[in-house]
mmCIF file of C-alpha atoms and ligand atoms in Angstrom:
data_model
loop_
_atom_site.group_PDB
_atom_site.id
_atom_site.type_symbol
_atom_site.label_atom_id
_atom_site.label_comp_id
_atom_site.label_asym_id
_atom_site.label_seq_id
_atom_site.Cartn_x
_atom_site.Cartn_y
_atom_site.Cartn_z
ATOM 1 C CA MET A 26 -20.474 11.410 7.513
ATOM 2 C CA LEU A 27 -21.357 10.526 3.955
ATOM 3 C CA PRO A 28 -19.445 12.439 1.268
ATOM 4 C CA ALA A 29 -21.217 14.709 -1.214
ATOM 5 C CA PRO A 30 -22.542 12.953 -4.361
ATOM 6 C CA ARG A 31 -20.889 13.541 -7.741
ATOM 7 C CA GLY A 32 -23.635 12.419 -10.106
ATOM 8 C CA PRO A 33 -26.774 10.252 -10.355
ATOM 9 C CA LEU A 34 -25.185 6.996 -9.135
ATOM 10 C CA SER A 35 -23.501 8.376 -6.049
ATOM 11 C CA ARG A 36 -26.578 10.534 -5.338
ATOM 12 C CA ALA A 37 -28.878 7.513 -5.444
ATOM 13 C CA VAL A 38 -26.493 5.395 -3.332
ATOM 14 C CA THR A 39 -26.078 8.081 -0.639
ATOM 15 C CA THR A 40 -29.843 8.624 -0.581
ATOM 16 C CA TYR A 41 -30.426 4.873 -0.229
ATOM 17 C CA LEU A 42 -27.825 4.648 2.545
ATOM 18 C CA ARG A 43 -29.761 7.296 4.456
ATOM 19 C CA GLY A 44 -32.925 5.234 3.961
ATOM 20 C CA ALA A 45 -34.483 7.968 1.857
ATOM 21 C CA GLY A 46 -34.804 6.693 -1.693
ATOM 22 C CA PRO A 47 -34.223 3.992 -4.327
ATOM 23 C CA LEU A 48 -30.939 2.632 -5.657
ATOM 24 C CA PRO A 49 -29.757 3.603 -9.145
ATOM 25 C CA SER A 50 -31.244 1.691 -12.070
ATOM 26 C CA GLU A 51 -29.199 -0.757 -14.137
ATOM 27 C CA ALA A 52 -29.393 1.698 -17.016
ATOM 28 C CA GLU A 53 -27.849 4.405 -14.833
ATOM 29 C CA VAL A 54 -25.023 2.073 -13.815
ATOM 30 C CA ALA A 55 -24.451 1.124 -17.453
ATOM 31 C CA ALA A 56 -24.372 4.767 -18.574
ATOM 32 C CA ALA A 57 -21.786 6.130 -16.129
ATOM 33 C CA PRO A 58 -18.131 6.449 -17.240
ATOM 34 C CA VAL A 59 -16.419 3.511 -15.551
ATOM 35 C CA TYR A 60 -13.404 5.406 -14.134
ATOM 36 C CA GLY A 61 -15.446 8.555 -13.570
ATOM 37 C CA GLU A 62 -16.084 10.506 -10.376
ATOM 38 C CA ASP A 63 -19.679 9.311 -10.013
ATOM 39 C CA LEU A 64 -19.301 5.547 -10.422
ATOM 40 C CA GLN A 65 -16.047 5.395 -8.478
ATOM 41 C CA LEU A 66 -17.503 7.336 -5.545
ATOM 42 C CA ALA A 67 -20.655 5.186 -5.541
ATOM 43 C CA LEU A 68 -18.483 2.054 -5.475
ATOM 44 C CA TYR A 69 -16.268 3.541 -2.762
ATOM 45 C CA LEU A 70 -19.334 4.143 -0.586
ATOM 46 C CA CYS A 71 -20.463 0.528 -1.002
ATOM 47 C CA TYR A 72 -17.001 -0.749 -0.056
ATOM 48 C CA GLU A 73 -16.609 1.555 2.914
ATOM 49 C CA LEU A 74 -19.464 -0.268 4.675
ATOM 50 C CA HIS A 75 -17.089 -3.269 4.959
ATOM 51 C CA TYR A 76 -14.382 -1.206 6.661
ATOM 52 C CA ARG A 77 -15.587 1.371 9.168
ATOM 53 C CA GLY A 78 -18.929 2.494 7.734
ATOM 54 C CA PHE A 79 -20.412 5.959 8.127
ATOM 55 C CA ALA A 80 -21.809 7.621 11.240
ATOM 56 C CA ASP A 81 -25.077 8.395 9.457
ATOM 57 C CA VAL A 82 -25.597 4.958 7.845
ATOM 58 C CA ALA A 83 -27.183 1.871 9.436
ATOM 59 C CA PRO A 84 -24.355 -0.696 9.857
ATOM 60 C CA ALA A 85 -26.572 -3.600 8.735
ATOM 61 C CA LEU A 86 -26.687 -2.163 5.204
ATOM 62 C CA GLU A 87 -23.280 -3.811 4.733
ATOM 63 C CA TRP A 88 -25.143 -7.006 3.778
ATOM 64 C CA ASP A 89 -28.217 -5.441 2.177
ATOM 65 C CA PRO A 90 -28.980 -7.671 -0.856
ATOM 66 C CA ASP A 91 -30.220 -4.825 -3.070
ATOM 67 C CA LEU A 92 -27.168 -2.711 -2.322
ATOM 68 C CA LEU A 93 -24.909 -5.717 -2.978
ATOM 69 C CA ARG A 94 -26.657 -6.202 -6.334
ATOM 70 C CA THR A 95 -25.956 -2.584 -7.290
ATOM 71 C CA ARG A 96 -22.370 -2.935 -6.109
ATOM 72 C CA ALA A 97 -21.968 -6.075 -8.205
ATOM 73 C CA ALA A 98 -23.227 -4.249 -11.308
ATOM 74 C CA MET A 99 -20.603 -1.536 -10.791
ATOM 75 C CA GLU A 100 -17.907 -4.119 -10.027
ATOM 76 C CA ARG A 101 -18.628 -6.029 -13.243
ATOM 77 C CA ARG A 102 -18.022 -2.872 -15.254
ATOM 78 C CA PHE A 103 -14.930 -1.909 -13.231
ATOM 79 C CA LEU A 104 -13.364 -5.355 -13.478
ATOM 80 C CA ALA A 105 -14.108 -5.656 -17.193
ATOM 81 C CA ALA A 106 -12.490 -2.271 -17.828
ATOM 82 C CA LEU A 107 -9.404 -3.222 -15.815
ATOM 83 C CA ARG A 108 -9.061 -6.532 -17.643
ATOM 84 C CA GLU A 109 -9.341 -4.656 -20.918
ATOM 85 C CA ASP A 110 -6.960 -1.803 -20.064
ATOM 86 C CA ALA A 111 -4.242 -3.470 -17.980
ATOM 87 C CA PRO A 112 -1.376 -4.671 -20.193
ATOM 88 C CA ARG A 113 -1.350 -8.461 -20.645
ATOM 89 C CA HIS A 114 1.693 -10.485 -19.615
ATOM 90 C CA ASP A 115 2.543 -14.095 -20.401
ATOM 91 C CA SER A 116 3.810 -14.847 -16.913
ATOM 92 C CA VAL A 117 4.054 -13.489 -13.386
ATOM 93 C CA ASP A 118 7.780 -12.922 -13.871
ATOM 94 C CA GLY A 119 7.027 -11.012 -17.056
ATOM 95 C CA ALA A 120 4.531 -8.824 -15.212
ATOM 96 C CA LEU A 121 6.992 -8.150 -12.377
ATOM 97 C CA ALA A 122 10.023 -7.518 -14.601
ATOM 98 C CA GLY A 123 9.051 -3.930 -15.340
ATOM 99 C CA ILE A 124 8.755 -2.887 -11.695
ATOM 100 C CA LEU A 125 11.916 -4.690 -10.551
ATOM 101 C CA VAL A 126 14.081 -2.317 -12.586
ATOM 102 C CA GLU A 127 14.810 1.163 -11.260
ATOM 103 C CA PRO A 128 14.604 3.876 -13.928
ATOM 104 C CA VAL A 129 17.711 6.073 -14.016
ATOM 105 C CA ASP A 130 15.722 9.202 -14.816
ATOM 106 C CA GLY A 131 12.353 8.429 -13.309
ATOM 107 C CA THR A 132 9.499 10.820 -13.986
ATOM 108 C CA GLY A 133 6.885 9.615 -11.505
ATOM 109 C CA VAL A 134 5.154 11.484 -8.702
ATOM 110 C CA SER A 135 7.751 10.499 -6.090
ATOM 111 C CA HIS A 136 10.567 11.763 -8.366
ATOM 112 C CA PHE A 137 8.695 15.034 -8.836
ATOM 113 C CA LEU A 138 8.071 15.452 -5.110
ATOM 114 C CA ARG A 139 11.687 14.593 -4.249
ATOM 115 C CA ASP A 140 13.125 17.082 -6.740
ATOM 116 C CA LYS A 141 10.751 20.002 -6.585
ATOM 117 C CA GLY A 142 7.745 19.158 -4.464
ATOM 118 C CA GLU A 143 6.528 22.031 -2.340
ATOM 119 C CA LEU A 144 4.944 21.628 1.050
ATOM 120 C CA TRP A 145 1.442 22.325 -0.319
ATOM 121 C CA GLN A 146 1.893 19.498 -2.828
ATOM 122 C CA LEU A 147 3.094 17.101 -0.123
ATOM 123 C CA ARG A 148 0.016 18.023 1.910
ATOM 124 C CA GLU A 149 -2.254 17.340 -1.050
ATOM 125 C CA TYR A 150 -0.491 14.044 -1.687
ATOM 126 C CA ALA A 151 -0.957 12.998 1.949
ATOM 127 C CA ALA A 152 -4.615 14.058 1.985
ATOM 128 C CA LEU A 153 -5.240 11.898 -1.093
ATOM 129 C CA ARG A 154 -3.282 8.881 0.088
ATOM 130 C CA SER A 155 -4.974 9.042 3.487
ATOM 131 C CA LEU A 156 -7.932 7.213 1.941
ATOM 132 C CA TYR A 157 -5.710 4.149 1.863
ATOM 133 C CA HIS A 158 -3.058 4.706 4.515
ATOM 134 C CA LEU A 159 -5.544 5.313 7.348
ATOM 135 C CA LYS A 160 -6.655 1.739 6.654
ATOM 136 C CA GLU A 161 -3.249 0.536 5.520
ATOM 137 C CA ALA A 162 -3.045 -3.260 5.099
ATOM 138 C CA ASP A 163 -6.777 -3.722 5.811
ATOM 139 C CA PRO A 164 -7.886 -4.614 2.235
ATOM 140 C CA HIS A 165 -5.133 -7.222 2.087
ATOM 141 C CA ALA A 166 -6.072 -8.898 5.360
ATOM 142 C CA TRP A 167 -9.184 -10.260 3.630
ATOM 143 C CA VAL A 168 -7.057 -12.607 1.546
ATOM 144 C CA LEU A 169 -5.739 -14.543 4.548
ATOM 145 C CA PRO A 170 -8.561 -17.111 4.842
ATOM 146 C CA ARG A 171 -8.243 -17.801 1.108
ATOM 147 C CA LEU A 172 -4.575 -18.819 1.328
ATOM 148 C CA ARG A 173 -2.982 -21.950 2.736
ATOM 149 C CA GLY A 174 0.295 -23.096 4.212
ATOM 150 C CA ARG A 175 3.383 -21.172 3.123
ATOM 151 C CA ALA A 176 1.467 -18.371 1.408
ATOM 152 C CA LYS A 177 -0.837 -17.862 4.402
ATOM 153 C CA ALA A 178 1.993 -17.867 6.944
ATOM 154 C CA ALA A 179 4.064 -15.402 4.916
ATOM 155 C CA MET A 180 1.119 -13.098 4.207
ATOM 156 C CA ALA A 181 0.184 -13.101 7.902
ATOM 157 C CA ALA A 182 3.781 -12.302 8.868
ATOM 158 C CA VAL A 183 3.908 -9.286 6.537
ATOM 159 C CA GLU A 184 0.506 -8.104 7.742
ATOM 160 C CA PHE A 185 1.711 -8.480 11.357
ATOM 161 C CA ASP A 186 4.560 -6.107 10.475
ATOM 162 C CA GLU A 187 2.099 -3.690 8.819
ATOM 163 C CA TYR A 188 0.053 -3.784 12.011
ATOM 164 C CA GLY A 189 3.043 -2.808 14.123
ATOM 165 C CA GLY A 190 4.210 -6.252 15.225
ATOM 166 C CA GLY A 191 1.739 -6.239 18.104
ATOM 167 C CA ARG A 192 2.428 -2.659 19.174
ATOM 168 C CA ALA A 193 -0.296 -0.072 18.648
ATOM 169 C CA ASP A 194 2.159 2.821 18.362
ATOM 170 C CA ARG A 195 3.888 1.092 15.435
ATOM 171 C CA VAL A 196 0.780 0.233 13.373
ATOM 172 C CA HIS A 197 1.506 1.705 9.942
ATOM 173 C CA ALA A 198 -1.886 3.440 9.830
ATOM 174 C CA ARG A 199 -0.853 5.085 13.121
ATOM 175 C CA LEU A 200 2.519 6.167 11.690
ATOM 176 C CA TRP A 201 0.540 7.617 8.785
ATOM 177 C CA ALA A 202 -1.735 9.602 11.113
ATOM 178 C CA ASP A 203 1.395 11.024 12.753
ATOM 179 C CA LEU A 204 2.672 12.049 9.316
ATOM 180 C CA MET A 205 -0.637 13.826 8.673
ATOM 181 C CA THR A 206 -0.340 15.668 11.969
ATOM 182 C CA ASP A 207 3.143 16.887 11.000
ATOM 183 C CA LEU A 208 1.634 18.179 7.761
ATOM 184 C CA GLY A 209 -1.180 19.977 9.560
ATOM 185 C CA LEU A 210 -3.850 17.637 8.198
ATOM 186 C CA ASP A 211 -6.959 16.316 9.931
ATOM 187 C CA THR A 212 -6.464 12.628 10.833
ATOM 188 C CA THR A 213 -10.190 11.900 11.109
ATOM 189 C CA TYR A 214 -10.990 8.742 9.142
ATOM 190 C CA GLY A 215 -12.754 9.641 5.881
ATOM 191 C CA ARG A 216 -12.055 13.360 6.242
ATOM 192 C CA TYR A 217 -10.614 13.766 2.723
ATOM 193 C CA VAL A 218 -12.947 11.570 0.660
ATOM 194 C CA ASP A 219 -14.686 14.687 -0.691
ATOM 195 C CA ALA A 220 -11.290 16.069 -1.733
ATOM 196 C CA ALA A 221 -10.156 12.911 -3.565
ATOM 197 C CA CYS A 222 -10.309 12.740 -7.366
ATOM 198 C CA ALA A 223 -11.629 9.680 -9.210
ATOM 199 C CA GLU A 224 -8.095 8.548 -10.105
ATOM 200 C CA LEU A 225 -7.353 8.143 -6.398
ATOM 201 C CA LEU A 226 -10.678 6.427 -5.665
ATOM 202 C CA VAL A 227 -9.863 3.930 -8.440
ATOM 203 C CA THR A 228 -6.629 2.880 -6.699
ATOM 204 C CA VAL A 229 -8.421 2.197 -3.411
ATOM 205 C CA ASN A 230 -11.465 0.576 -5.027
ATOM 206 C CA LEU A 231 -9.112 -1.801 -6.808
ATOM 207 C CA MET A 232 -7.793 -3.086 -3.465
ATOM 208 C CA SER A 233 -11.291 -3.483 -2.049
ATOM 209 C CA LEU A 234 -12.484 -5.283 -5.187
ATOM 210 C CA PHE A 235 -9.576 -7.724 -5.079
ATOM 211 C CA GLY A 236 -9.753 -8.110 -1.298
ATOM 212 C CA LEU A 237 -13.457 -8.793 -0.988
ATOM 213 C CA HIS A 238 -13.691 -11.478 -3.671
ATOM 214 C CA ARG A 239 -12.159 -14.884 -3.075
ATOM 215 C CA THR A 240 -12.212 -15.438 -6.832
ATOM 216 C CA LEU A 241 -9.779 -12.526 -7.134
ATOM 217 C CA ARG A 242 -7.267 -13.814 -4.525
ATOM 218 C CA GLY A 243 -4.599 -14.191 -7.196
ATOM 219 C CA ALA A 244 -5.110 -10.583 -8.293
ATOM 220 C CA LEU A 245 -4.970 -9.408 -4.670
ATOM 221 C CA VAL A 246 -1.637 -11.166 -4.218
ATOM 222 C CA GLY A 247 -0.319 -9.626 -7.446
ATOM 223 C CA HIS A 248 -1.540 -6.219 -6.303
ATOM 224 C CA PHE A 249 0.093 -6.577 -2.885
ATOM 225 C CA ALA A 250 3.390 -7.674 -4.434
ATOM 226 C CA THR A 251 3.326 -4.588 -6.649
ATOM 227 C CA VAL A 252 2.781 -2.290 -3.678
ATOM 228 C CA GLU A 253 5.626 -3.888 -1.744
ATOM 229 C CA ILE A 254 8.039 -3.968 -4.691
ATOM 230 C CA THR A 255 7.509 -0.342 -5.685
ATOM 231 C CA SER A 256 7.267 1.057 -2.162
ATOM 232 C CA SER A 257 10.864 0.922 -0.996
ATOM 233 C CA PRO A 258 12.516 3.144 -3.657
ATOM 234 C CA GLY A 259 9.435 5.383 -3.809
ATOM 235 C CA SER A 260 9.463 5.769 -0.035
ATOM 236 C CA ARG A 261 13.105 6.833 -0.134
ATOM 237 C CA ARG A 262 12.227 9.630 -2.552
ATOM 238 C CA LEU A 263 9.256 10.711 -0.442
ATOM 239 C CA ALA A 264 11.372 10.648 2.729
ATOM 240 C CA GLU A 265 13.823 12.968 0.951
ATOM 241 C CA ALA A 266 10.922 15.238 -0.044
ATOM 242 C CA MET A 267 9.735 15.380 3.578
ATOM 243 C CA ARG A 268 13.265 16.149 4.804
ATOM 244 C CA ARG A 269 13.899 18.835 2.211
ATOM 245 C CA THR A 270 10.635 20.659 2.958
ATOM 246 C CA GLY A 271 10.984 20.358 6.732
ATOM 247 C CA ALA A 272 7.692 18.494 6.956
ATOM 248 C CA GLY A 273 8.564 17.053 10.347
ATOM 249 C CA PRO A 274 10.057 13.978 12.036
ATOM 250 C CA ALA A 275 6.942 11.764 11.879
ATOM 251 C CA ALA A 276 6.502 12.578 8.184
ATOM 252 C CA GLU A 277 10.084 11.482 7.542
ATOM 253 C CA HIS A 278 9.730 8.437 9.767
ATOM 254 C CA PHE A 279 6.747 6.989 7.920
ATOM 255 C CA TYR A 280 8.688 6.817 4.679
ATOM 256 C CA ASP A 281 12.040 5.899 6.259
ATOM 257 C CA GLU A 282 10.353 2.950 7.927
ATOM 258 C CA HIS A 283 8.874 1.862 4.583
ATOM 259 C CA VAL A 284 12.229 1.967 2.790
ATOM 260 C CA GLU A 285 13.453 -0.779 5.061
ATOM 261 C CA ALA A 286 10.240 -2.647 5.861
ATOM 262 C CA ASP A 287 9.185 -3.002 2.260
ATOM 263 C CA ALA A 288 12.637 -4.150 1.115
ATOM 264 C CA VAL A 289 11.907 -7.124 3.393
ATOM 265 C CA HIS A 290 8.217 -7.405 2.527
ATOM 266 C CA GLU A 291 9.064 -7.543 -1.161
ATOM 267 C CA GLN A 292 11.314 -10.566 -0.641
ATOM 268 C CA VAL A 293 8.799 -12.401 1.526
ATOM 269 C CA VAL A 294 5.861 -11.678 -0.777
ATOM 270 C CA ARG A 295 7.694 -12.772 -3.922
ATOM 271 C CA LYS A 296 9.266 -15.869 -2.433
ATOM 272 C CA ASP A 297 6.562 -17.216 -0.147
ATOM 273 C CA VAL A 298 3.241 -15.476 -0.844
ATOM 274 C CA ILE A 299 3.381 -15.651 -4.650
ATOM 275 C CA GLY A 300 5.591 -18.748 -4.575
ATOM 276 C CA GLY A 301 3.362 -20.544 -2.081
ATOM 277 C CA LEU A 302 0.125 -19.576 -3.796
ATOM 278 C CA LEU A 303 1.307 -20.722 -7.202
ATOM 279 C CA GLU A 304 2.636 -23.968 -5.774
ATOM 280 C CA ASP A 305 -0.856 -24.615 -4.386
ATOM 281 C CA GLU A 306 -2.832 -23.178 -7.261
ATOM 282 C CA PRO A 307 -0.666 -22.775 -10.377
ATOM 283 C CA GLU A 308 -3.745 -21.965 -12.452
ATOM 284 C CA LEU A 309 -3.904 -18.587 -10.665
ATOM 285 C CA ALA A 310 -0.733 -17.298 -12.362
ATOM 286 C CA PRO A 311 -2.652 -15.220 -14.944
ATOM 287 C CA ASP A 312 -4.667 -13.593 -12.133
ATOM 288 C CA VAL A 313 -1.485 -12.714 -10.211
ATOM 289 C CA ALA A 314 -0.068 -11.156 -13.387
ATOM 290 C CA PHE A 315 -3.343 -9.293 -13.898
ATOM 291 C CA GLY A 316 -3.206 -7.935 -10.340
ATOM 292 C CA VAL A 317 0.277 -6.582 -10.988
ATOM 293 C CA ALA A 318 -0.637 -5.002 -14.324
ATOM 294 C CA ALA A 319 -3.907 -3.505 -13.055
ATOM 295 C CA THR A 320 -2.114 -1.916 -10.105
ATOM 296 C CA VAL A 321 0.580 -0.404 -12.308
ATOM 297 C CA PHE A 322 -2.116 0.833 -14.701
ATOM 298 C CA THR A 323 -4.206 2.544 -12.010
ATOM 299 C CA GLU A 324 -1.173 4.021 -10.240
ATOM 300 C CA ASP A 325 0.120 5.431 -13.528
ATOM 301 C CA ARG A 326 -3.256 7.062 -14.189
ATOM 302 C CA LEU A 327 -3.156 8.686 -10.753
ATOM 303 C CA GLY A 328 0.431 9.818 -11.274
ATOM 304 C CA ASP A 329 -0.418 11.387 -14.641
ATOM 305 C CA ARG A 330 -3.319 13.252 -13.096
ATOM 306 C CA LEU A 331 -1.274 14.611 -10.189
ATOM 307 C CA LEU A 332 1.642 15.677 -12.382
ATOM 308 C CA ALA A 333 -0.702 17.359 -14.870
ATOM 309 C CA ASP A 334 -2.386 19.369 -12.108
ATOM 310 C CA TRP A 335 0.773 20.274 -10.224
ATOM 311 C CA GLY A 336 2.718 20.913 -13.401
ATOM 312 C CA GLY A 337 -0.001 23.372 -14.377
ATOM 313 C CA GLY A 338 0.200 25.070 -10.989
ATOM 314 C CA ARG A 339 -3.221 23.733 -9.987
ATOM 315 C CA SER A 340 -4.445 21.920 -6.918
ATOM 316 C CA ALA A 341 -5.013 18.181 -7.470
ATOM 317 C CA LEU A 342 -7.837 18.150 -4.954
ATOM 318 C CA ARG A 343 -11.552 18.664 -5.512
ATOM 319 C CA ALA A 344 -11.692 20.881 -2.436
ATOM 320 C CA PRO A 345 -8.737 23.033 -1.341
ATOM 321 C CA LEU A 346 -7.017 22.319 1.976
ATOM 322 C CA SER A 347 -7.261 24.866 4.706
ATOM 323 C CA GLN A 348 -4.012 26.624 5.501
ATOM 324 C CA ALA A 349 -3.472 24.676 8.691
ATOM 325 C CA ALA A 350 -0.374 25.259 10.737
ATOM 326 C CA THR A 351 2.311 22.756 9.766
ATOM 327 C CA HIS A 352 5.012 21.210 11.864
ATOM 328 C CA VAL A 353 7.301 23.657 13.637
ATOM 329 C CA SER A 354 10.722 22.193 14.316
ATOM 330 C CA MET B 9 10.059 -1.323 13.310
ATOM 331 C CA PRO B 10 12.977 0.958 13.959
ATOM 332 C CA ASN B 11 16.434 -0.364 14.556
ATOM 333 C CA SER B 12 18.184 0.584 17.702
ATOM 334 C CA PRO B 13 21.886 1.298 17.475
ATOM 335 C CA SER B 14 22.272 0.584 21.176
ATOM 336 C CA GLU B 15 24.492 -2.193 22.482
ATOM 337 C CA PRO B 16 22.177 -5.183 22.911
ATOM 338 C CA ALA B 17 21.818 -7.398 25.926
ATOM 339 C CA ARG B 18 23.523 -10.756 25.502
ATOM 340 C CA HIS B 19 23.215 -14.132 27.134
ATOM 341 C CA PRO B 20 26.333 -15.251 28.979
ATOM 342 C CA SER B 21 26.850 -17.778 26.177
ATOM 343 C CA GLY B 22 27.149 -14.925 23.715
ATOM 344 C CA ALA B 23 23.993 -15.892 21.862
ATOM 345 C CA PRO B 24 21.630 -13.000 21.234
ATOM 346 C CA SER B 25 18.682 -12.859 23.580
ATOM 347 C CA GLY B 26 15.279 -13.734 22.202
ATOM 348 C CA ALA B 27 16.592 -16.230 19.643
ATOM 349 C CA PRO B 28 14.917 -19.510 20.543
ATOM 350 C CA GLU B 29 16.316 -21.466 17.582
ATOM 351 C CA ALA B 30 19.872 -20.684 18.541
ATOM 352 C CA ALA B 31 19.173 -21.429 22.177
ATOM 353 C CA SER B 32 17.628 -24.815 21.410
ATOM 354 C CA GLY B 33 20.565 -25.761 19.239
ATOM 355 C CA GLU B 34 18.503 -25.912 16.050
ATOM 356 C CA ALA B 35 20.214 -24.454 13.001
ATOM 357 C CA ARG B 36 18.904 -21.132 11.778
ATOM 358 C CA ARG B 37 18.318 -21.114 8.039
ATOM 359 C CA VAL B 38 19.251 -18.038 6.036
ATOM 360 C CA VAL B 39 18.138 -17.576 2.455
ATOM 361 C CA VAL B 40 20.626 -16.425 -0.168
ATOM 362 C CA ARG B 41 20.095 -15.655 -3.829
ATOM 363 C CA ARG B 42 22.498 -14.704 -6.597
ATOM 364 C CA LYS B 43 20.928 -11.258 -6.592
ATOM 365 C CA GLY B 44 19.376 -9.343 -3.727
ATOM 366 C CA PRO B 45 19.648 -9.464 0.047
ATOM 367 C CA MET B 46 20.273 -12.320 2.434
ATOM 368 C CA LEU B 47 17.121 -13.130 4.382
ATOM 369 C CA VAL B 48 17.516 -13.941 8.062
ATOM 370 C CA GLU B 49 14.770 -14.603 10.558
ATOM 371 C CA GLY B 50 14.652 -11.775 13.097
ATOM 372 C CA PRO B 51 15.422 -10.479 15.608
ATOM 373 C CA VAL B 52 18.940 -9.930 14.358
ATOM 374 C CA GLU B 53 22.041 -8.117 15.557
ATOM 375 C CA VAL B 54 24.726 -7.130 13.092
ATOM 376 C CA GLU B 55 28.232 -6.215 14.154
ATOM 377 C CA LEU B 56 29.814 -3.804 11.703
ATOM 378 C CA GLU B 57 33.444 -3.372 10.799
ATOM 379 C CA ASP B 58 33.962 -0.562 13.313
ATOM 380 C CA GLY B 59 32.653 -2.784 16.090
ATOM 381 C CA SER B 60 29.302 -1.056 16.393
ATOM 382 C CA VAL B 61 26.210 -3.241 16.596
ATOM 383 C CA VAL B 62 22.839 -2.533 15.019
ATOM 384 C CA SER B 63 19.736 -4.609 15.596
ATOM 385 C CA SER B 64 16.340 -5.202 14.067
ATOM 386 C CA ASP B 65 13.401 -6.997 15.668
ATOM 387 C CA ARG B 66 11.496 -7.466 12.400
ATOM 388 C CA PHE B 67 10.216 -11.023 11.745
ATOM 389 C CA GLN B 68 12.551 -11.258 8.748
ATOM 390 C CA VAL B 69 15.552 -9.100 8.064
ATOM 391 C CA ALA B 70 17.026 -8.415 4.612
ATOM 392 C CA LEU B 71 20.789 -7.985 4.850
ATOM 393 C CA CYS B 72 22.424 -6.130 1.990
ATOM 394 C CA THR B 73 24.905 -8.243 0.053
ATOM 395 C CA CYS B 74 25.550 -5.810 -2.819
ATOM 396 C CA ARG B 75 27.067 -3.132 -0.582
ATOM 397 C CA ARG B 76 25.146 -0.437 -2.406
ATOM 398 C CA SER B 77 22.496 0.118 0.252
ATOM 399 C CA ARG B 78 22.292 3.578 1.740
ATOM 400 C CA ARG B 79 20.978 1.949 4.894
ATOM 401 C CA TYR B 80 23.655 -0.717 5.152
ATOM 402 C CA PRO B 81 23.573 -3.396 6.568
ATOM 403 C CA TRP B 82 19.863 -3.415 5.722
ATOM 404 C CA CYS B 83 18.786 -3.856 2.084
ATOM 405 C CA ASP B 84 17.068 -0.806 0.604
ATOM 406 C CA THR B 85 16.546 -2.283 -2.917
ATOM 407 C CA SER B 86 19.622 -0.487 -4.297
ATOM 408 C CA HIS B 87 20.697 -3.878 -5.703
ATOM 409 C CA ARG B 88 18.142 -3.541 -8.509
ATOM 410 C CA ASP B 89 19.146 -3.149 -12.117
ATOM 411 C CA ARG B 90 18.843 0.313 -13.573
ATOM 412 C CA ALA B 91 17.384 1.129 -16.946
HETATM 413 S S1 FES C 421 21.173 -6.307 -1.445
HETATM 414 FE FE1 FES C 421 19.519 -4.927 -1.546
HETATM 415 S S2 FES C 421 20.502 -3.029 -1.401
HETATM 416 FE FE2 FES C 421 22.167 -4.399 -1.334
HETATM 417 FE FE1 FE2 C 422 3.241 -0.362 5.528
HETATM 418 FE FE1 FE2 C 423 4.815 -3.273 3.419
#
């Protein structure tokens, strides 16, 4: 089902998707705050048609020219803002240098959750991240036809691992659903979109933006490398958080698996996906660096938001979670 | 994919099962760098000092060379510099 609108853009887009009214005007798109709840939700709705759609929306609207025109207007603003706000680096190595060093006294969300995260905060974190992890690896699969040779083979191999190596019970999105079950969350696809703040929507919209545009294949590769490089140490901290709070075996397993898997994925992505792409198309180096910087920028914004809410004793969700029964060991 | 600590099945020759390169006599290439893990094409079995064997059926396996990994013999990125 379509989520509830958060302003004029998302209201007009949901109405249009139901076949009941016009799309937002260009002036409305131009007026909305670019990282705000309204524009980011409207963009999220447009992108979702390319994944699994909505039960109450005609599937053919995926390629509706008027909707694509509105989406493009929002994407132009989003991309321009990211290019403006993401720190600029002279080289891919320069962009990666910052995330290849482990801070001794890290202050990110995974450090917070490891050290003092409570079960309710882990549940909120999982509800938010479910917008990506229930379609884990899907935005990145779109890049495959745009790569060649070494980069394509390596990217496909990592994606194969993300998709469980041919086994449905090992698909990472499946492992994620099992984690949600341990945490007493609803695993229905799209269930927590209404609960997700704009900062979270931005992180998922970034993947869809980079994945859907061939012109942004370099940025998608830079984004993917960033996810893989930062995942392994972060997953260790989150696995510790799950263990300490007694979240359950599947909750621990998701992150334990990513400690090890992403230590491998990182190596393969850096050596063969980035290496292969830049051997083929060296002119894409600035885009790869941009993809890295934009991902770090959007993840930092999300982290700041979560830590501000939790540090202030507040929920980070737009709608509170029901007190569902959690895992009993 | 999880690693199983169980004793693996072996061919009579002693070569691990499911390793076509080894079986066909073609050399298996491993990738080493000054820093970071050794990359080996999976599936892989690793015999540890105490004689126990662990295995991984991942397409590539990252073997820890820095000895700092908390999931030894698998790399867990503990080789990274700290700041
Ligand atoms: S080589 Fe990566 S943890 Fe040792
Ligand atoms: Fe994964
Ligand atoms: Fe991964």
